[in-house]
mmCIF file of C-alpha atoms and ligand atoms in Angstrom:
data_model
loop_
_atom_site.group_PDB
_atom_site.id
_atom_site.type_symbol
_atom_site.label_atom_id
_atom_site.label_comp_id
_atom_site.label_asym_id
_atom_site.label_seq_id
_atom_site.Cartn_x
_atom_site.Cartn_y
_atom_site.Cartn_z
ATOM 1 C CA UNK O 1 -1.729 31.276 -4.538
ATOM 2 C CA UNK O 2 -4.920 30.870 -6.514
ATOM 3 C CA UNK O 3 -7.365 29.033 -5.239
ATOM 4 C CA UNK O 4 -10.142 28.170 -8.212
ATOM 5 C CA UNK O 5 -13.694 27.936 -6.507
ATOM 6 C CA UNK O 6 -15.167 24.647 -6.163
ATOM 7 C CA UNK O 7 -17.946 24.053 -8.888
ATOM 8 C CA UNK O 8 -21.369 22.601 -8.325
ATOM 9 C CA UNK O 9 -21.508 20.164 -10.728
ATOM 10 C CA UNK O 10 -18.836 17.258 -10.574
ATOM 11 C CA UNK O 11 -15.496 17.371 -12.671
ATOM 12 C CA UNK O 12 -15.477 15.240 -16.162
ATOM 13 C CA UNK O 13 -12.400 13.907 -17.514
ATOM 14 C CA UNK O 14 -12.135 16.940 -19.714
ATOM 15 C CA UNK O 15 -11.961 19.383 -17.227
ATOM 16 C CA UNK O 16 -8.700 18.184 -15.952
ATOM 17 C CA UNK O 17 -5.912 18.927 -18.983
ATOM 18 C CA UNK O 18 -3.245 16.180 -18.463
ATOM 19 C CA UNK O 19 -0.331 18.313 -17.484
ATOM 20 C CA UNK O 20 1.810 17.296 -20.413
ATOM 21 C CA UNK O 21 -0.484 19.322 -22.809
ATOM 22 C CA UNK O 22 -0.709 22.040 -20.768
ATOM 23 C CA UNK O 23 2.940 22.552 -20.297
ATOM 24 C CA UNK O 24 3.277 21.256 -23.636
ATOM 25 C CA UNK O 25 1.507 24.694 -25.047
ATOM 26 C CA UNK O 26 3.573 26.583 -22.361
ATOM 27 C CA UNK O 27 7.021 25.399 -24.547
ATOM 28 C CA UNK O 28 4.917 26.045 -27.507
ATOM 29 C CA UNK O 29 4.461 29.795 -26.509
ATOM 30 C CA UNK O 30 7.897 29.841 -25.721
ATOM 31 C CA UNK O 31 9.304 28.416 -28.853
ATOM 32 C CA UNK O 32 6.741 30.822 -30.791
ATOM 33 C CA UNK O 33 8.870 33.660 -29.864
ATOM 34 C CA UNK O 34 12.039 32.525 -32.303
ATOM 35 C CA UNK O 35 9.499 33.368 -35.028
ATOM 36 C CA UNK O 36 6.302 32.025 -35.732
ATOM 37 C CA UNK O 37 6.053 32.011 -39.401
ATOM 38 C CA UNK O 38 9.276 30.265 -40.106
ATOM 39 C CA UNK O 39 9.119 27.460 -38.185
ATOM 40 C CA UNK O 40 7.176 24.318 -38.860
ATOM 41 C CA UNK O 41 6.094 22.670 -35.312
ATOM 42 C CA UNK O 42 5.752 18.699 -35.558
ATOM 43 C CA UNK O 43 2.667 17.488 -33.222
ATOM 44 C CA UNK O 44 3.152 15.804 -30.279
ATOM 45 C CA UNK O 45 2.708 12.562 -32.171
ATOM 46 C CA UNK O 46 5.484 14.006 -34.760
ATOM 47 C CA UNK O 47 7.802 13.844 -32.509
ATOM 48 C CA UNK O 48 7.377 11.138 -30.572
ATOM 49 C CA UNK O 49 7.310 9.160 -33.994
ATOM 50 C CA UNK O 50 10.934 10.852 -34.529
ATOM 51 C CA UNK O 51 11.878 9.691 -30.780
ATOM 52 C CA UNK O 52 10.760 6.057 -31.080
ATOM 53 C CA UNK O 53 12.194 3.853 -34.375
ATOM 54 C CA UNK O 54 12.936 0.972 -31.413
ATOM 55 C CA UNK O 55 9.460 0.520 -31.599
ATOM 56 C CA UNK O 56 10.006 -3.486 -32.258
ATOM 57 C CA UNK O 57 12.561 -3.904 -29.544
ATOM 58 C CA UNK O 58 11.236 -6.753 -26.880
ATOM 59 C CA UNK O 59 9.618 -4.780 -24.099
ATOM 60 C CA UNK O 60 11.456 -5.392 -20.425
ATOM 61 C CA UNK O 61 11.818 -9.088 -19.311
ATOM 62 C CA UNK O 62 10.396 -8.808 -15.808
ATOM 63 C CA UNK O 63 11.198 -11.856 -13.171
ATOM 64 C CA UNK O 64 9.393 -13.090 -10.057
ATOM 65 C CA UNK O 65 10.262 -12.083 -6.665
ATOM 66 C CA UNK O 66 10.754 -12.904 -3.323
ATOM 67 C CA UNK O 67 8.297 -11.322 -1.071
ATOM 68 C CA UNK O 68 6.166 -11.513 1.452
ATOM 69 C CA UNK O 69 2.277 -11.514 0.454
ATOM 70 C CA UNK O 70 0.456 -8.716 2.235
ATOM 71 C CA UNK O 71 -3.330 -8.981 3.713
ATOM 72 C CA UNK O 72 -5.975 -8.002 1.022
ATOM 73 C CA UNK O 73 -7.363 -5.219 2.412
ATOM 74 C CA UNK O 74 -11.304 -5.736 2.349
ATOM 75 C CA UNK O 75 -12.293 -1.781 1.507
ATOM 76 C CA UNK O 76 -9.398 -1.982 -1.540
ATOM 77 C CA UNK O 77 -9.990 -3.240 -5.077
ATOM 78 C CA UNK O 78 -7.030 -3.476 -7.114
ATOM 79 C CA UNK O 79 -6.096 -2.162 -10.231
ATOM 80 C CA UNK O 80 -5.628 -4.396 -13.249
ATOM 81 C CA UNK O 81 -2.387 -5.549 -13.929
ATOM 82 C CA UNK O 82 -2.213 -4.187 -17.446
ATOM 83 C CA UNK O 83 -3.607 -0.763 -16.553
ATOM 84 C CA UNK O 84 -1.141 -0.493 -13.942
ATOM 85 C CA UNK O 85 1.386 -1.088 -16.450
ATOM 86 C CA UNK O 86 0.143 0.705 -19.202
ATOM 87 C CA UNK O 87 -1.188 4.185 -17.728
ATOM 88 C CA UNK O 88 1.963 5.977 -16.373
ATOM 89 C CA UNK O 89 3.402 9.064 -15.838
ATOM 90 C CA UNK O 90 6.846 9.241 -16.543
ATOM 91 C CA UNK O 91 7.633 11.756 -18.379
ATOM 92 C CA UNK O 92 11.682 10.983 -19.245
ATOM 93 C CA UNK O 93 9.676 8.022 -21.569
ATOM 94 C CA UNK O 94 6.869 10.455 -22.948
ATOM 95 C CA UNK O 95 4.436 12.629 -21.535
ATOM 96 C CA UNK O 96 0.709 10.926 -23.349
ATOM 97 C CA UNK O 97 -0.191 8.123 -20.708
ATOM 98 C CA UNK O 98 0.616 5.284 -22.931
ATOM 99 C CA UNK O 99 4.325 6.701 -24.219
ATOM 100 C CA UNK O 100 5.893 4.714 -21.086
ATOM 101 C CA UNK O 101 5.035 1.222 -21.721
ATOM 102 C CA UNK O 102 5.941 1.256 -25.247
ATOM 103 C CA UNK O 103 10.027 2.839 -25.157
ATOM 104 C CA UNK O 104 12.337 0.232 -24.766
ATOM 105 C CA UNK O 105 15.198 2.602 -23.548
ATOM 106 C CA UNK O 106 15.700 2.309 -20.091
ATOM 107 C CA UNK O 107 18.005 -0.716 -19.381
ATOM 108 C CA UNK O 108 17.448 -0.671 -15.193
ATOM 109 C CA UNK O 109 19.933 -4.041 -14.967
ATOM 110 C CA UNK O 110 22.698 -3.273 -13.236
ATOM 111 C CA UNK O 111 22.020 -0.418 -11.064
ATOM 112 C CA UNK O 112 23.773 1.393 -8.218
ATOM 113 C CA UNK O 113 21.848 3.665 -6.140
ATOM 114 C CA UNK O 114 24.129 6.025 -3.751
ATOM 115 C CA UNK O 115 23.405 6.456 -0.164
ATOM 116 C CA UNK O 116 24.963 9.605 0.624
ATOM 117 C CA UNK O 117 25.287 13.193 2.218
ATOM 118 C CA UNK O 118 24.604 13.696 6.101
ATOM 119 C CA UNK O 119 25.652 10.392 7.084
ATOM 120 C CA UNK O 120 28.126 8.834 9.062
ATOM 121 C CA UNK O 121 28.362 5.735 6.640
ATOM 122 C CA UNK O 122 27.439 6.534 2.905
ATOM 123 C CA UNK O 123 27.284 3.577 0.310
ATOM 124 C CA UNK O 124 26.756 2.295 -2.921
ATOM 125 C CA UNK O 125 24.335 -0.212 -3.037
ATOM 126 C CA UNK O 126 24.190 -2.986 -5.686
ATOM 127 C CA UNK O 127 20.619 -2.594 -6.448
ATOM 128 C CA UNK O 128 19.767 -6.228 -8.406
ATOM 129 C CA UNK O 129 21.969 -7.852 -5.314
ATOM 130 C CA UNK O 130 19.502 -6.147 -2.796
ATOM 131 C CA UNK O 131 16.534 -7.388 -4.983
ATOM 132 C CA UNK O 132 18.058 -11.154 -4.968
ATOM 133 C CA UNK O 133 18.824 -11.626 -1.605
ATOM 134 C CA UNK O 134 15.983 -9.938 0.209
ATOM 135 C CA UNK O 135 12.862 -11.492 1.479
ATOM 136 C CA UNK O 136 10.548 -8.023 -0.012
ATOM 137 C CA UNK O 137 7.622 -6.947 1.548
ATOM 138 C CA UNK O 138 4.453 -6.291 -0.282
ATOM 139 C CA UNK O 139 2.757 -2.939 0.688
ATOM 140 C CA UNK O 140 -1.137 -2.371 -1.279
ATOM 141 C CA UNK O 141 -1.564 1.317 -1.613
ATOM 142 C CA UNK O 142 -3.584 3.821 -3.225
ATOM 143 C CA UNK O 143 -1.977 5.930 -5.894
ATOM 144 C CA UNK O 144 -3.325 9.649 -5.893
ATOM 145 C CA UNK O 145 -2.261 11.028 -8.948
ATOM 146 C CA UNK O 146 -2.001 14.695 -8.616
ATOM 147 C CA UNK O 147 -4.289 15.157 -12.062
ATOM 148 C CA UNK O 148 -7.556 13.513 -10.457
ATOM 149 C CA UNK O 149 -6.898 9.718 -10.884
ATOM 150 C CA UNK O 150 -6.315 6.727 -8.475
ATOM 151 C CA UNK O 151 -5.269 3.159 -8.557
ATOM 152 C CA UNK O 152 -4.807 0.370 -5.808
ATOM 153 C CA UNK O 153 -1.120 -1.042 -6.620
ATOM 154 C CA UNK O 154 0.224 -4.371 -4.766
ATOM 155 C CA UNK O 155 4.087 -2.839 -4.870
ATOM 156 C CA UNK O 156 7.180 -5.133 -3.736
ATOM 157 C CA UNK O 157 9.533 -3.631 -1.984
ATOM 158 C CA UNK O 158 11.616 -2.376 1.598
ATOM 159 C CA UNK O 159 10.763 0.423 3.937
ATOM 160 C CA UNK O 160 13.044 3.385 2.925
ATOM 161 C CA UNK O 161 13.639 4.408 6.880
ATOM 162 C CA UNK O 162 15.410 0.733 6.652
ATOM 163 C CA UNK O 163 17.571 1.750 4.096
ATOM 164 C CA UNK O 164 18.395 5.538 5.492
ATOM 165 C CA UNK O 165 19.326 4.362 8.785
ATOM 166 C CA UNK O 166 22.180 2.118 7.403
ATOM 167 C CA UNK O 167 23.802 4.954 6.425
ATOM 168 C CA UNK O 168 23.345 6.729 10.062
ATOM 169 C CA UNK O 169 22.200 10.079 9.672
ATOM 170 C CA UNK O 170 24.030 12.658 11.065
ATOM 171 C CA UNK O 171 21.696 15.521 13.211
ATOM 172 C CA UNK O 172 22.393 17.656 10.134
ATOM 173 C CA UNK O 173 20.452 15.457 8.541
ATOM 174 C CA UNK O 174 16.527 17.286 7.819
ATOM 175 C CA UNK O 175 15.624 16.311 4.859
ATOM 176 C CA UNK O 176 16.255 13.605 1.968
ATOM 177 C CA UNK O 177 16.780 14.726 -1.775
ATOM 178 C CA UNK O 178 16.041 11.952 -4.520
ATOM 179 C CA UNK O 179 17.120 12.022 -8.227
ATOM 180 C CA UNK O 180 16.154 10.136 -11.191
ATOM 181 C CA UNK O 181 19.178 8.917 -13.281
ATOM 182 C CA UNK O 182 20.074 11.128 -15.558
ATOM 183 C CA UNK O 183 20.876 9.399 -19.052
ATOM 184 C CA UNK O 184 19.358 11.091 -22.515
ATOM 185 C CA UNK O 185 19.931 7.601 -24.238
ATOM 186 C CA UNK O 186 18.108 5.338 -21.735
ATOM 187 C CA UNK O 187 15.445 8.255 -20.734
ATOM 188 C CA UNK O 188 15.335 10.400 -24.571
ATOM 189 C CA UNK O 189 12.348 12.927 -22.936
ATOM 190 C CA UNK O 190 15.795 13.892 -21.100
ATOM 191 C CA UNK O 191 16.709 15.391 -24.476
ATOM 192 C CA UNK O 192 13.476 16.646 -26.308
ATOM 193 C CA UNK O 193 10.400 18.221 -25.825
ATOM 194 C CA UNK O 194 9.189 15.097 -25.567
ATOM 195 C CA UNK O 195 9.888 15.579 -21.550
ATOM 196 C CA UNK O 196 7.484 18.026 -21.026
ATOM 197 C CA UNK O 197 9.875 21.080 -20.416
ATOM 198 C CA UNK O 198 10.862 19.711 -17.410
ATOM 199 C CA UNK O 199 15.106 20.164 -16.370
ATOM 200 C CA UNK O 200 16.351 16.916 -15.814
ATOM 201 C CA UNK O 201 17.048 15.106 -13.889
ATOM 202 C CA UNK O 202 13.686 14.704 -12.054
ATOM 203 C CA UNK O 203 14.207 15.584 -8.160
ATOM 204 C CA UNK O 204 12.216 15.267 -5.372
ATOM 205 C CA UNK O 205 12.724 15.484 -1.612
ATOM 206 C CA UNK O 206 11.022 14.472 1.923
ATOM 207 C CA UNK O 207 11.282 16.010 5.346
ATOM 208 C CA UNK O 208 13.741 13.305 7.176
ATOM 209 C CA UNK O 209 10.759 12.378 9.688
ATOM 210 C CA UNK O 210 8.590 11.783 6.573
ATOM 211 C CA UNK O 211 11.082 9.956 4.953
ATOM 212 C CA UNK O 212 11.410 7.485 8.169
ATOM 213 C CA UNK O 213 7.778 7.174 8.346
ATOM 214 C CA UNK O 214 7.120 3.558 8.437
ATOM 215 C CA UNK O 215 4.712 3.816 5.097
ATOM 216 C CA UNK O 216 7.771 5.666 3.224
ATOM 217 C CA UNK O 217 8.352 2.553 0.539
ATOM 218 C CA UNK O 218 10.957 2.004 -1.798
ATOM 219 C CA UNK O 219 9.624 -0.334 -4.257
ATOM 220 C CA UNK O 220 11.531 -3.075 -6.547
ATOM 221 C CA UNK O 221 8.674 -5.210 -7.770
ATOM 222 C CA UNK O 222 4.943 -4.321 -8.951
ATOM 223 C CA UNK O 223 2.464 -7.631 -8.544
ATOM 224 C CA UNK O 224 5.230 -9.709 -7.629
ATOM 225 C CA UNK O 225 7.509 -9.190 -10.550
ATOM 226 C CA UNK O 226 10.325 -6.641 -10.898
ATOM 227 C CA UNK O 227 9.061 -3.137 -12.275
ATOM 228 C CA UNK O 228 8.518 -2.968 -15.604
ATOM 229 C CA UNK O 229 10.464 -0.074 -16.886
ATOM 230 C CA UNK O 230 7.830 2.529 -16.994
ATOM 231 C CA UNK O 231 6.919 2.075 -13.670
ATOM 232 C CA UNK O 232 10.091 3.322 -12.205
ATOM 233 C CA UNK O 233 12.750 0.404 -13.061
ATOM 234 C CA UNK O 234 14.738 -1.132 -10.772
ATOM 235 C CA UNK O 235 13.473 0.579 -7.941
ATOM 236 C CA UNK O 236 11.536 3.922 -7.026
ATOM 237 C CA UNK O 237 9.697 5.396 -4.080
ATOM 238 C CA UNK O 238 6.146 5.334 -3.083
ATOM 239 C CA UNK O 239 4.937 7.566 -0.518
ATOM 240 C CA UNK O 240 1.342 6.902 -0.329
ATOM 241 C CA UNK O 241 -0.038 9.683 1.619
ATOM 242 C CA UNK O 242 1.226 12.574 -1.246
ATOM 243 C CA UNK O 243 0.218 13.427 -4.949
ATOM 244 C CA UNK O 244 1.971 10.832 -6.868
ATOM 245 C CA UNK O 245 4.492 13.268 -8.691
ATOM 246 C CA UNK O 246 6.744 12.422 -5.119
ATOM 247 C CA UNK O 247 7.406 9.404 -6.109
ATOM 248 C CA UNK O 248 9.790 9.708 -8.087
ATOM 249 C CA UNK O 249 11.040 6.515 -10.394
ATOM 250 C CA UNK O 250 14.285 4.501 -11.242
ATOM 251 C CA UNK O 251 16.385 6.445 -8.759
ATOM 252 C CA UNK O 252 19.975 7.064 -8.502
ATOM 253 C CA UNK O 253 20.910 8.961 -5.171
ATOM 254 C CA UNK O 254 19.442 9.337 -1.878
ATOM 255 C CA UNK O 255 20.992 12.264 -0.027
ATOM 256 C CA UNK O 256 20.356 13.528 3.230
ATOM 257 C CA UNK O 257 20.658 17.388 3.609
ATOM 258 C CA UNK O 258 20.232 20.258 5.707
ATOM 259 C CA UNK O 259 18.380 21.970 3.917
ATOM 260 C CA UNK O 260 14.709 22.025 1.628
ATOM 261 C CA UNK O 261 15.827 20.269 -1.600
ATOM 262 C CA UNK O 262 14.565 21.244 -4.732
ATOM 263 C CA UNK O 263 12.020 19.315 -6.345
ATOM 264 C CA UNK O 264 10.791 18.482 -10.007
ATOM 265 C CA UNK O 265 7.149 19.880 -9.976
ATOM 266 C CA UNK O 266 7.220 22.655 -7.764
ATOM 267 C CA UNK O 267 10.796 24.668 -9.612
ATOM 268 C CA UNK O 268 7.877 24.375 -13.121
ATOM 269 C CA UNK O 269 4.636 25.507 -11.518
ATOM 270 C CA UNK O 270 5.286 26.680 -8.030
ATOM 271 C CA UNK O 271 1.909 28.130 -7.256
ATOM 272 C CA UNK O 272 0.055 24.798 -8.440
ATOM 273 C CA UNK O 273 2.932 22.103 -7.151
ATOM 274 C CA UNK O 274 4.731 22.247 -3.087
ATOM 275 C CA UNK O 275 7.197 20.604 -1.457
ATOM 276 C CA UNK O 276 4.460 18.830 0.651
ATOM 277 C CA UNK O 277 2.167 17.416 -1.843
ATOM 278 C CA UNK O 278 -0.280 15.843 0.498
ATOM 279 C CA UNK O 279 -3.340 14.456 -0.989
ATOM 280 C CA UNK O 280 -5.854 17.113 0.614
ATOM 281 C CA UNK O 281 -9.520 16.606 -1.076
ATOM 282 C CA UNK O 282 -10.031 20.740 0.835
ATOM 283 C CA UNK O 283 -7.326 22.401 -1.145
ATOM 284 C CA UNK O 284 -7.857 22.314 -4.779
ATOM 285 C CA UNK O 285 -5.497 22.740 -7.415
ATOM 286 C CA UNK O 286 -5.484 26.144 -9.413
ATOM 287 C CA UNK O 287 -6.673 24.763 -12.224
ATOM 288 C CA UNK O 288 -9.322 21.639 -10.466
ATOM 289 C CA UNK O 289 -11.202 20.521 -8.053
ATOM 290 C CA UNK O 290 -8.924 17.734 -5.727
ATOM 291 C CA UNK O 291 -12.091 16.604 -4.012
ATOM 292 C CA UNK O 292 -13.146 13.953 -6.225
ATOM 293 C CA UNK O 293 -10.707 11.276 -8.273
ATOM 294 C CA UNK O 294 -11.294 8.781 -11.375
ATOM 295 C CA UNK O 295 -10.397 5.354 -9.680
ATOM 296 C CA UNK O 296 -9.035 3.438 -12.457
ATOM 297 C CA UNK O 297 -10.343 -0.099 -11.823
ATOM 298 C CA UNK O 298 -11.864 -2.633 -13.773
ATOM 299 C CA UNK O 299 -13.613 -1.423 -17.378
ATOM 300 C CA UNK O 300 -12.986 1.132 -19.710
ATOM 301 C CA UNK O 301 -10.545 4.022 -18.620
ATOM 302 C CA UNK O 302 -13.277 6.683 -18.990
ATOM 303 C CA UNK O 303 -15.667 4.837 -17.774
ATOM 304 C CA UNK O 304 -14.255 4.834 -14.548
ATOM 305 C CA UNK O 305 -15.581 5.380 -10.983
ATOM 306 C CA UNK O 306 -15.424 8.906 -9.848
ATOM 307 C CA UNK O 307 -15.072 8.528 -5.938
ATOM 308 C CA UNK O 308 -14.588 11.362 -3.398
ATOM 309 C CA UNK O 309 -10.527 11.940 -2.794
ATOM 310 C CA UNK O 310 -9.889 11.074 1.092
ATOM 311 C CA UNK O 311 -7.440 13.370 2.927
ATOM 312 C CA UNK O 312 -3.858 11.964 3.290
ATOM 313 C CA UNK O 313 -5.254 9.828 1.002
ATOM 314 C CA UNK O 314 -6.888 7.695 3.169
ATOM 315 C CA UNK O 315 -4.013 7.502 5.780
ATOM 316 C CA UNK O 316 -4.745 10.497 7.475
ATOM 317 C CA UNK O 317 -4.863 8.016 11.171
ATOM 318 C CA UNK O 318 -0.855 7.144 10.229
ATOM 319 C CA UNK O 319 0.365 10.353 8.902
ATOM 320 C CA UNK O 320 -1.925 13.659 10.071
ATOM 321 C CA UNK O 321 0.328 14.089 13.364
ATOM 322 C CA UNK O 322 3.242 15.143 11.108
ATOM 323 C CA UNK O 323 2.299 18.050 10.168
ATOM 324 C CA UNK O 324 0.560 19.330 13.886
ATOM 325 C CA UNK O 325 0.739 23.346 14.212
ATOM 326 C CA UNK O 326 1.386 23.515 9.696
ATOM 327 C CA UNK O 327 -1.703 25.327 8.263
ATOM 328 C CA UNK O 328 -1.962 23.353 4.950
ATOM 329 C CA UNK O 329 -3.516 25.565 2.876
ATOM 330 C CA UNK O 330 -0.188 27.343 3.043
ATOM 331 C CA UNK O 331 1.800 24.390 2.995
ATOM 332 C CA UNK O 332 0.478 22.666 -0.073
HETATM 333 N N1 MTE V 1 11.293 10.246 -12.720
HETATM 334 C C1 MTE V 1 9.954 10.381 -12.725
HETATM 335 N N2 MTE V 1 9.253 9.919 -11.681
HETATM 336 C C2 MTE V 1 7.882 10.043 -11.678
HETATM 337 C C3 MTE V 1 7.201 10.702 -12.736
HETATM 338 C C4 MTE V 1 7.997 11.179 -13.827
HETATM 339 O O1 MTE V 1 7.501 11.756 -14.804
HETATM 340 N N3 MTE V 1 9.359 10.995 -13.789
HETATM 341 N N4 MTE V 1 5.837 10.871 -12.683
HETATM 342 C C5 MTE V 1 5.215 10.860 -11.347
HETATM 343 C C6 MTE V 1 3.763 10.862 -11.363
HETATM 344 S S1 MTE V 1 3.027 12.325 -11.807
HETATM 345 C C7 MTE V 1 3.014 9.783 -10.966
HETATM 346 S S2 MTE V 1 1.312 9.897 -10.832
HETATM 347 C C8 MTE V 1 3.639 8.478 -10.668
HETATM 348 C C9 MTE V 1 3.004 7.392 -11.518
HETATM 349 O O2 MTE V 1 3.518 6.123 -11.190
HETATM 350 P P1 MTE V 1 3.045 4.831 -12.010
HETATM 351 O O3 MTE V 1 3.188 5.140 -13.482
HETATM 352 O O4 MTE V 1 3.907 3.710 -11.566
HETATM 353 O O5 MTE V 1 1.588 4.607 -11.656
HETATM 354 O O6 MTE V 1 5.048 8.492 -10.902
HETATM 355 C C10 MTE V 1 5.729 9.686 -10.498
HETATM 356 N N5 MTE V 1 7.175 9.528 -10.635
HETATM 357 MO MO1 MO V 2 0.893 12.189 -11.097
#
């Protein structure tokens, strides 16, 4: 694996390339090959102008929830509402930051989400009948995104080890494979290059005693609302302690399996993306430094506070023990 050399002098905004350009040229080089001076590339803009045309279409209704208000941590400022919702990664909607909140595609009501694989009891759960008739849980936690930016997110939701033990796990059970729906028409990056050259449907996995950890979060609501559709609509998991590519959004299947699933990131770059993903300020990715983030707070976007990254993420008291004996330079 390469590891780039920390620099002295701290990281800017532009030293980080958002990962949709860069893989963005990669398909560019590719397509290149079918003959350069015939073909007419559209810009990114091009062709997300060609992918929108529902531009006008009312954005998602979202609706107040049940839930349980957490304690305001005293060390965590939150991040604004509207940059919460309007700052996203998810690439099925677009891959420049504010693509998400404007495609009106995804239509997350109903839902099912399967419960399945190593279990003694797999189900189908009715996802909008879970959301009315629980009492949520609100869970504040920081959001390491994997390209050098934070936020502090109040999410609504239930522990996932709640929902994996309904099923009861058989001892074949190591590990839990998630999946994104998979649905060109409600997610059109499924269909384009507007997706970033990722294969759909976005995966992602956890080790089972990761998955059971009691900060492992699947989330419904986002400030006490249901999630807006580019935040992961109707539900999606949050796993604090790792890069926030694992949490994968809108999900469709939760299967446990004996094996290391596959997951999104890692099958496109596997020397810059592993299976464990956990924030670690030491270990720096190929292309950056991790050891610093852009906390995306109050005032403009690039004006934000550059504060050092913590390891785990700041939950290193809850978490570290999992991985006892694992050097993590190797497991990254
Ligand atoms: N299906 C899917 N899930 C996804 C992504 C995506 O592109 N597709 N992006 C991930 C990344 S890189 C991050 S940082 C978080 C962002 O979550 P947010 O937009 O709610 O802050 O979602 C993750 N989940
Ligand atoms: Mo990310």
């Amino acid at each position: 694996m390469l590891i780039k050399r920390r620099t002295a002098h701290p990281l800017t905004e532009q030293d980080v390339t958002p990962e949709a350009v860069y893989q963005d040229r990669r398909l560019i080089l590719k397509g290149l090959g079918l003959g350069a001076a015939t073909l007419a590339f559209p810009t990114q803009a091009g062709v997300l102008d060609l992918l929108r045309g529902k531009e006008d279409a009312p954005q998602l209704a979202t609706k107040p929830l049940n839930s349980k208000p957490a304690e305001r941590p005293a060390n965590l400022v939150l991040t604004p509402e509207e940059k919460a919702t309007s700052y996203n990664n998810f690439y099925e909607l677009g891959t420049d930051k504010t693509d998400p909140a404007r495609a009106h595609y995804l239509k997350p009501e109903p839902w099912t989400l399967k419960v399945e694989g190593e279990v003694a009891k797999p189900f189908t759960l009715d996802v909008w009948d879970l959301i009315n008739k629980t009492e949520l849980e609100e869970r504040i936690y920081r959001l390491r995104c994997v390209e050098a930016w934070s936020m502090v997110l109040p999410w609504n939701g239930i522990s996932l080890a709640e929902l994996i033990r309904r099923a009861e796990p058989t001892s074949r059970a190591k590990f839990v494979a998630f999946e994104t729906l998979f649905d060109p028409k409600q997610l059109p990056g499924q269909a384009s290059s507007l997706g970033g050259g990722i294969e759909y449907p976005y995966v992602e996995g956890l080790r089972i005693d990761e998955a059971m950890h009691p900060l492992s979060f699947l989330a419904m609501g986002l400030y006490g609302k249901t999630l807006p559709a580019q935040n992961g609509a109707p539900i999606r998991l949050v796993v604090p302690w790792k890069y926030g590519f694992k949490s994968i959004k809108s999900i469709v299947s939760i299967r446990l399996v004996e094996e290391m699933p596959p997951t999104t990131w890692n099958l496109l770059a596997p020397n810059e993306y592993g299976f464990y993903a956990n924030v670690n300020p030491q270990v720096d990715h190929p292309r950056w430094s991790q050891a610093s983030e852009r906390f995306i707070g109050e005032g403009g976007l690039f004006g934000a506070k550059r504060q050092p990254t913590l390891m785990f993420n700041g939950y290193g008291d809850e978490v570290a023990s999992l991985y006892q004996g694992m050097d993590l330079r190797q497991w990254y």
